[in-house]
Amino acid sequence: MPALQRNELADLNVFLLICRRKSFRLAALELGVTTSAISHTLRSLEARLGVRLLNRTSRAVVPTDAGAAFLRHLETGFAQIELALNDLHLYRESPSGRLRLNIPRDAGQLLFRPILARFMATYPELSLEITVDNNLVDIIGSGYDAGIRYGASVPKDMIAMPLTPKLRWIVVASPDYLRDTPPLQHPDDLRNHRCIRMRLGNGTLYKWPLAQGKVAYEVDVPGTLTLNESDMIIDAVAGGYGLGYCPERYVQAQLASGQLVRVLTDWCSEDEPLVMYYPDRRQLHPGLRRLIEMIRAETMR
């Protein structure tokens, strides 16, 4: 059997990527080329093989029967190539290649701010791309190697690696705000205060869970300000607007300096940790393994 030429292997990868993304545009975006270049490559491949591989309409890209059978064999072959390359990476002193991550803004602040510059300096041959997105995305369909989310929101068919201990969520305020406001002793007292409401990535408004021992409440707090980013919430709290609800770890510096104070000190909630999640594969990308190790060394202290 004659050996494949380099351009033939690249063309097969283009066909595989189009099928995975179900879009010429998304495949072109991932490869960093134009859509017309992708279309030309596919037409040339079909011409050389003498078989139509894809049915293309304005709304969908669907493999033909021949294309679907061909795709199954290619997926097996490219998966074996990927495993072989990953095995070779294990023998390298420093990981290389490209690593793409999708993370929420909270993870950027809590996990990456302390270690990102050090990580990149430690592994200079690794190309790291991070997309900050509070919405839960299909990491496989969107071309990411892994994602970070709060544990409960991770799809069940993914491997999830905790990056932090369970996170304690607390209610905070500025000293200025508390000066002329009603007392706060019980979660019901929140209804008499200005609270900064939080909208989650799935579009729902977050109810503040607060517990003391076995007694637990979930408070639909009042408020005319609704935000979907922790930094903006903390800034509004520090500016004296009202009460905020956030992970204690997120505001450690402000609590230590006295810029913020904790209220309802007997009430809090322990929630899921931030986790790195990725598809179930035999070999984990070496760069991702090193990144997980560095983050955990920082957050689990």
mmCIF file of N, CA and C in Angstrom, residues 99-162:
data_model
loop_
_atom_site.group_PDB
_atom_site.id
_atom_site.type_symbol
_atom_site.label_atom_id
_atom_site.label_comp_id
_atom_site.label_asym_id
_atom_site.label_seq_id
_atom_site.Cartn_x
_atom_site.Cartn_y
_atom_site.Cartn_z
ATOM 1 N N LEU A 99 -3.308 23.791 23.311
ATOM 2 C CA LEU A 99 -4.292 23.430 24.332
ATOM 3 C C LEU A 99 -5.345 24.531 24.371
ATOM 4 N N ARG A 100 -6.615 24.173 24.121
ATOM 5 C CA ARG A 100 -7.704 25.158 24.102
ATOM 6 C C ARG A 100 -8.663 24.883 25.254
ATOM 7 N N LEU A 101 -8.964 25.935 26.034
ATOM 8 C CA LEU A 101 -9.826 25.812 27.209
ATOM 9 C C LEU A 101 -10.969 26.811 27.125
ATOM 10 N N ASN A 102 -12.120 26.417 27.693
ATOM 11 C CA ASN A 102 -13.253 27.318 27.840
ATOM 12 C C ASN A 102 -13.563 27.427 29.326
ATOM 13 N N ILE A 103 -13.529 28.645 29.878
ATOM 14 C CA ILE A 103 -13.666 28.811 31.324
ATOM 15 C C ILE A 103 -14.611 29.961 31.646
ATOM 16 N N PRO A 104 -15.255 29.946 32.809
ATOM 17 C CA PRO A 104 -16.036 31.112 33.241
ATOM 18 C C PRO A 104 -15.109 32.176 33.828
ATOM 19 N N ARG A 105 -15.625 33.389 33.936
ATOM 20 C CA ARG A 105 -14.804 34.494 34.440
ATOM 21 C C ARG A 105 -14.324 34.224 35.869
ATOM 22 N N ASP A 106 -15.163 33.596 36.682
ATOM 23 C CA ASP A 106 -14.748 33.297 38.060
ATOM 24 C C ASP A 106 -13.470 32.468 38.077
ATOM 25 N N ALA A 107 -13.371 31.506 37.161
ATOM 26 C CA ALA A 107 -12.179 30.660 37.117
ATOM 27 C C ALA A 107 -10.953 31.461 36.704
ATOM 28 N N GLY A 108 -11.150 32.419 35.811
ATOM 29 C CA GLY A 108 -10.022 33.263 35.422
ATOM 30 C C GLY A 108 -9.446 34.001 36.609
ATOM 31 N N GLN A 109 -10.321 34.528 37.459
ATOM 32 C CA GLN A 109 -9.866 35.290 38.620
ATOM 33 C C GLN A 109 -9.314 34.384 39.711
ATOM 34 N N LEU A 110 -10.031 33.325 40.015
ATOM 35 C CA LEU A 110 -9.659 32.473 41.153
ATOM 36 C C LEU A 110 -8.504 31.531 40.844
ATOM 37 N N LEU A 111 -8.474 30.996 39.628
ATOM 38 C CA LEU A 111 -7.531 29.919 39.320
ATOM 39 C C LEU A 111 -6.355 30.361 38.453
ATOM 40 N N PHE A 112 -6.605 31.219 37.470
ATOM 41 C CA PHE A 112 -5.548 31.523 36.502
ATOM 42 C C PHE A 112 -4.744 32.769 36.849
ATOM 43 N N ARG A 113 -5.369 33.741 37.471
ATOM 44 C CA ARG A 113 -4.618 34.952 37.808
ATOM 45 C C ARG A 113 -3.359 34.641 38.627
ATOM 46 N N PRO A 114 -3.415 33.737 39.627
ATOM 47 C CA PRO A 114 -2.203 33.486 40.425
ATOM 48 C C PRO A 114 -1.116 32.692 39.698
ATOM 49 N N ILE A 115 -1.470 31.929 38.633
ATOM 50 C CA ILE A 115 -0.475 30.990 38.089
ATOM 51 C C ILE A 115 -0.206 31.135 36.595
ATOM 52 N N LEU A 116 -0.989 31.939 35.870
ATOM 53 C CA LEU A 116 -0.906 31.899 34.410
ATOM 54 C C LEU A 116 0.470 32.291 33.880
ATOM 55 N N ALA A 117 1.026 33.397 34.355
ATOM 56 C CA ALA A 117 2.336 33.825 33.855
ATOM 57 C C ALA A 117 3.407 32.785 34.186
ATOM 58 N N ARG A 118 3.328 32.239 35.389
ATOM 59 C CA ARG A 118 4.320 31.219 35.796
ATOM 60 C C ARG A 118 4.177 29.947 34.957
ATOM 61 N N PHE A 119 2.938 29.559 34.672
ATOM 62 C CA PHE A 119 2.705 28.356 33.872
ATOM 63 C C PHE A 119 3.287 28.510 32.473
ATOM 64 N N MET A 120 3.027 29.651 31.834
ATOM 65 C CA MET A 120 3.528 29.852 30.477
ATOM 66 C C MET A 120 5.052 29.950 30.439
ATOM 67 N N ALA A 121 5.638 30.533 31.482
ATOM 68 C CA ALA A 121 7.102 30.615 31.540
ATOM 69 C C ALA A 121 7.715 29.238 31.766
ATOM 70 N N THR A 122 7.007 28.386 32.497
ATOM 71 C CA THR A 122 7.507 27.044 32.783
ATOM 72 C C THR A 122 7.435 26.136 31.567
ATOM 73 N N TYR A 123 6.406 26.341 30.716
ATOM 74 C CA TYR A 123 6.204 25.462 29.549
ATOM 75 C C TYR A 123 6.132 26.317 28.280
ATOM 76 N N PRO A 124 7.265 26.856 27.838
ATOM 77 C CA PRO A 124 7.268 27.802 26.715
ATOM 78 C C PRO A 124 6.903 27.179 25.369
ATOM 79 N N GLU A 125 6.980 25.863 25.255
ATOM 80 C CA GLU A 125 6.664 25.223 23.970
ATOM 81 C C GLU A 125 5.182 24.939 23.823
ATOM 82 N N LEU A 126 4.404 25.198 24.858
ATOM 83 C CA LEU A 126 2.973 24.949 24.823
ATOM 84 C C LEU A 126 2.239 26.198 24.337
ATOM 85 N N SER A 127 1.301 26.010 23.414
ATOM 86 C CA SER A 127 0.444 27.108 22.939
ATOM 87 C C SER A 127 -0.907 26.979 23.634
ATOM 88 N N LEU A 128 -1.234 27.947 24.490
ATOM 89 C CA LEU A 128 -2.451 27.899 25.298
ATOM 90 C C LEU A 128 -3.430 28.967 24.833
ATOM 91 N N GLU A 129 -4.661 28.549 24.561
ATOM 92 C CA GLU A 129 -5.730 29.481 24.189
ATOM 93 C C GLU A 129 -6.875 29.316 25.174
ATOM 94 N N ILE A 130 -7.273 30.420 25.801
ATOM 95 C CA ILE A 130 -8.341 30.397 26.805
ATOM 96 C C ILE A 130 -9.463 31.316 26.349
ATOM 97 N N THR A 131 -10.673 30.780 26.311
ATOM 98 C CA THR A 131 -11.868 31.579 26.032
ATOM 99 C C THR A 131 -12.663 31.728 27.322
ATOM 100 N N VAL A 132 -12.941 32.966 27.717
ATOM 101 C CA VAL A 132 -13.731 33.234 28.915
ATOM 102 C C VAL A 132 -15.194 33.364 28.496
ATOM 103 N N ASP A 133 -16.036 32.490 29.033
ATOM 104 C CA ASP A 133 -17.438 32.429 28.627
ATOM 105 C C ASP A 133 -18.248 31.883 29.791
ATOM 106 N N ASN A 134 -19.173 32.674 30.311
ATOM 107 C CA ASN A 134 -19.978 32.217 31.447
ATOM 108 C C ASN A 134 -21.055 31.216 31.054
ATOM 109 N N ASN A 135 -21.343 31.097 29.756
ATOM 110 C CA ASN A 135 -22.345 30.138 29.305
ATOM 111 C C ASN A 135 -21.721 28.756 29.158
ATOM 112 N N LEU A 136 -22.493 27.729 29.493
ATOM 113 C CA LEU A 136 -22.018 26.357 29.342
ATOM 114 C C LEU A 136 -22.044 25.991 27.868
ATOM 115 N N VAL A 137 -20.900 25.569 27.322
ATOM 116 C CA VAL A 137 -20.809 25.255 25.895
ATOM 117 C C VAL A 137 -20.457 23.784 25.709
ATOM 118 N N ASP A 138 -20.711 23.305 24.510
ATOM 119 C CA ASP A 138 -20.297 21.962 24.117
ATOM 120 C C ASP A 138 -18.816 22.024 23.762
ATOM 121 N N ILE A 139 -17.955 21.602 24.680
ATOM 122 C CA ILE A 139 -16.517 21.784 24.441
ATOM 123 C C ILE A 139 -16.035 20.931 23.269
ATOM 124 N N ILE A 140 -16.612 19.760 23.072
ATOM 125 C CA ILE A 140 -16.176 18.910 21.956
ATOM 126 C C ILE A 140 -16.612 19.540 20.639
ATOM 127 N N GLY A 141 -17.894 19.904 20.545
ATOM 128 C CA GLY A 141 -18.400 20.492 19.319
ATOM 129 C C GLY A 141 -17.776 21.829 18.988
ATOM 130 N N SER A 142 -17.292 22.533 20.006
ATOM 131 C CA SER A 142 -16.686 23.848 19.795
ATOM 132 C C SER A 142 -15.172 23.789 19.665
ATOM 133 N N GLY A 143 -14.610 22.587 19.703
ATOM 134 C CA GLY A 143 -13.175 22.436 19.453
ATOM 135 C C GLY A 143 -12.261 22.684 20.626
ATOM 136 N N TYR A 144 -12.785 22.587 21.857
ATOM 137 C CA TYR A 144 -11.946 22.780 23.039
ATOM 138 C C TYR A 144 -11.445 21.435 23.566
ATOM 139 N N ASP A 145 -10.275 21.465 24.170
ATOM 140 C CA ASP A 145 -9.729 20.253 24.786
ATOM 141 C C ASP A 145 -10.346 19.998 26.156
ATOM 142 N N ALA A 146 -10.719 21.078 26.846
ATOM 143 C CA ALA A 146 -11.262 20.934 28.195
ATOM 144 C C ALA A 146 -11.995 22.211 28.573
ATOM 145 N N GLY A 147 -12.757 22.137 29.660
ATOM 146 C CA GLY A 147 -13.454 23.302 30.164
ATOM 147 C C GLY A 147 -13.400 23.323 31.680
ATOM 148 N N ILE A 148 -13.769 24.456 32.252
ATOM 149 C CA ILE A 148 -13.861 24.590 33.712
ATOM 150 C C ILE A 148 -15.249 25.135 34.033
ATOM 151 N N ARG A 149 -15.907 24.516 34.998
ATOM 152 C CA ARG A 149 -17.198 24.990 35.476
ATOM 153 C C ARG A 149 -17.349 24.549 36.932
ATOM 154 N N TYR A 150 -18.390 25.065 37.588
ATOM 155 C CA TYR A 150 -18.744 24.548 38.905
ATOM 156 C C TYR A 150 -19.256 23.124 38.740
ATOM 157 N N GLY A 151 -18.884 22.255 39.678
ATOM 158 C CA GLY A 151 -19.058 20.819 39.519
ATOM 159 C C GLY A 151 -20.424 20.352 39.094
ATOM 160 N N ALA A 152 -21.485 20.910 39.669
ATOM 161 C CA ALA A 152 -22.834 20.413 39.401
ATOM 162 C C ALA A 152 -23.269 20.655 37.962
ATOM 163 N N SER A 153 -22.641 21.600 37.263
ATOM 164 C CA SER A 153 -23.071 21.930 35.906
ATOM 165 C C SER A 153 -22.326 21.151 34.829
ATOM 166 N N VAL A 154 -21.372 20.312 35.217
ATOM 167 C CA VAL A 154 -20.563 19.588 34.232
ATOM 168 C C VAL A 154 -21.359 18.414 33.659
ATOM 169 N N PRO A 155 -21.353 18.233 32.337
ATOM 170 C CA PRO A 155 -22.064 17.098 31.740
ATOM 171 C C PRO A 155 -21.602 15.764 32.326
ATOM 172 N N LYS A 156 -22.541 14.851 32.496
ATOM 173 C CA LYS A 156 -22.254 13.587 33.185
ATOM 174 C C LYS A 156 -21.328 12.660 32.398
ATOM 175 N N ASP A 157 -21.204 12.876 31.085
ATOM 176 C CA ASP A 157 -20.356 11.986 30.291
ATOM 177 C C ASP A 157 -18.911 12.471 30.228
ATOM 178 N N MET A 158 -18.567 13.461 31.047
ATOM 179 C CA MET A 158 -17.205 13.992 31.068
ATOM 180 C C MET A 158 -16.464 13.540 32.333
ATOM 181 N N ILE A 159 -15.156 13.480 32.229
ATOM 182 C CA ILE A 159 -14.316 13.299 33.412
ATOM 183 C C ILE A 159 -14.152 14.653 34.077
ATOM 184 N N ALA A 160 -14.367 14.727 35.379
ATOM 185 C CA ALA A 160 -14.280 15.994 36.113
ATOM 186 C C ALA A 160 -13.214 15.892 37.195
ATOM 187 N N MET A 161 -12.249 16.794 37.164
ATOM 188 C CA MET A 161 -11.158 16.825 38.131
ATOM 189 C C MET A 161 -11.297 18.072 39.004
ATOM 190 N N PRO A 162 -11.578 17.920 40.309
ATOM 191 C CA PRO A 162 -11.707 19.106 41.175
ATOM 192 C C PRO A 162 -10.414 19.919 41.194
#
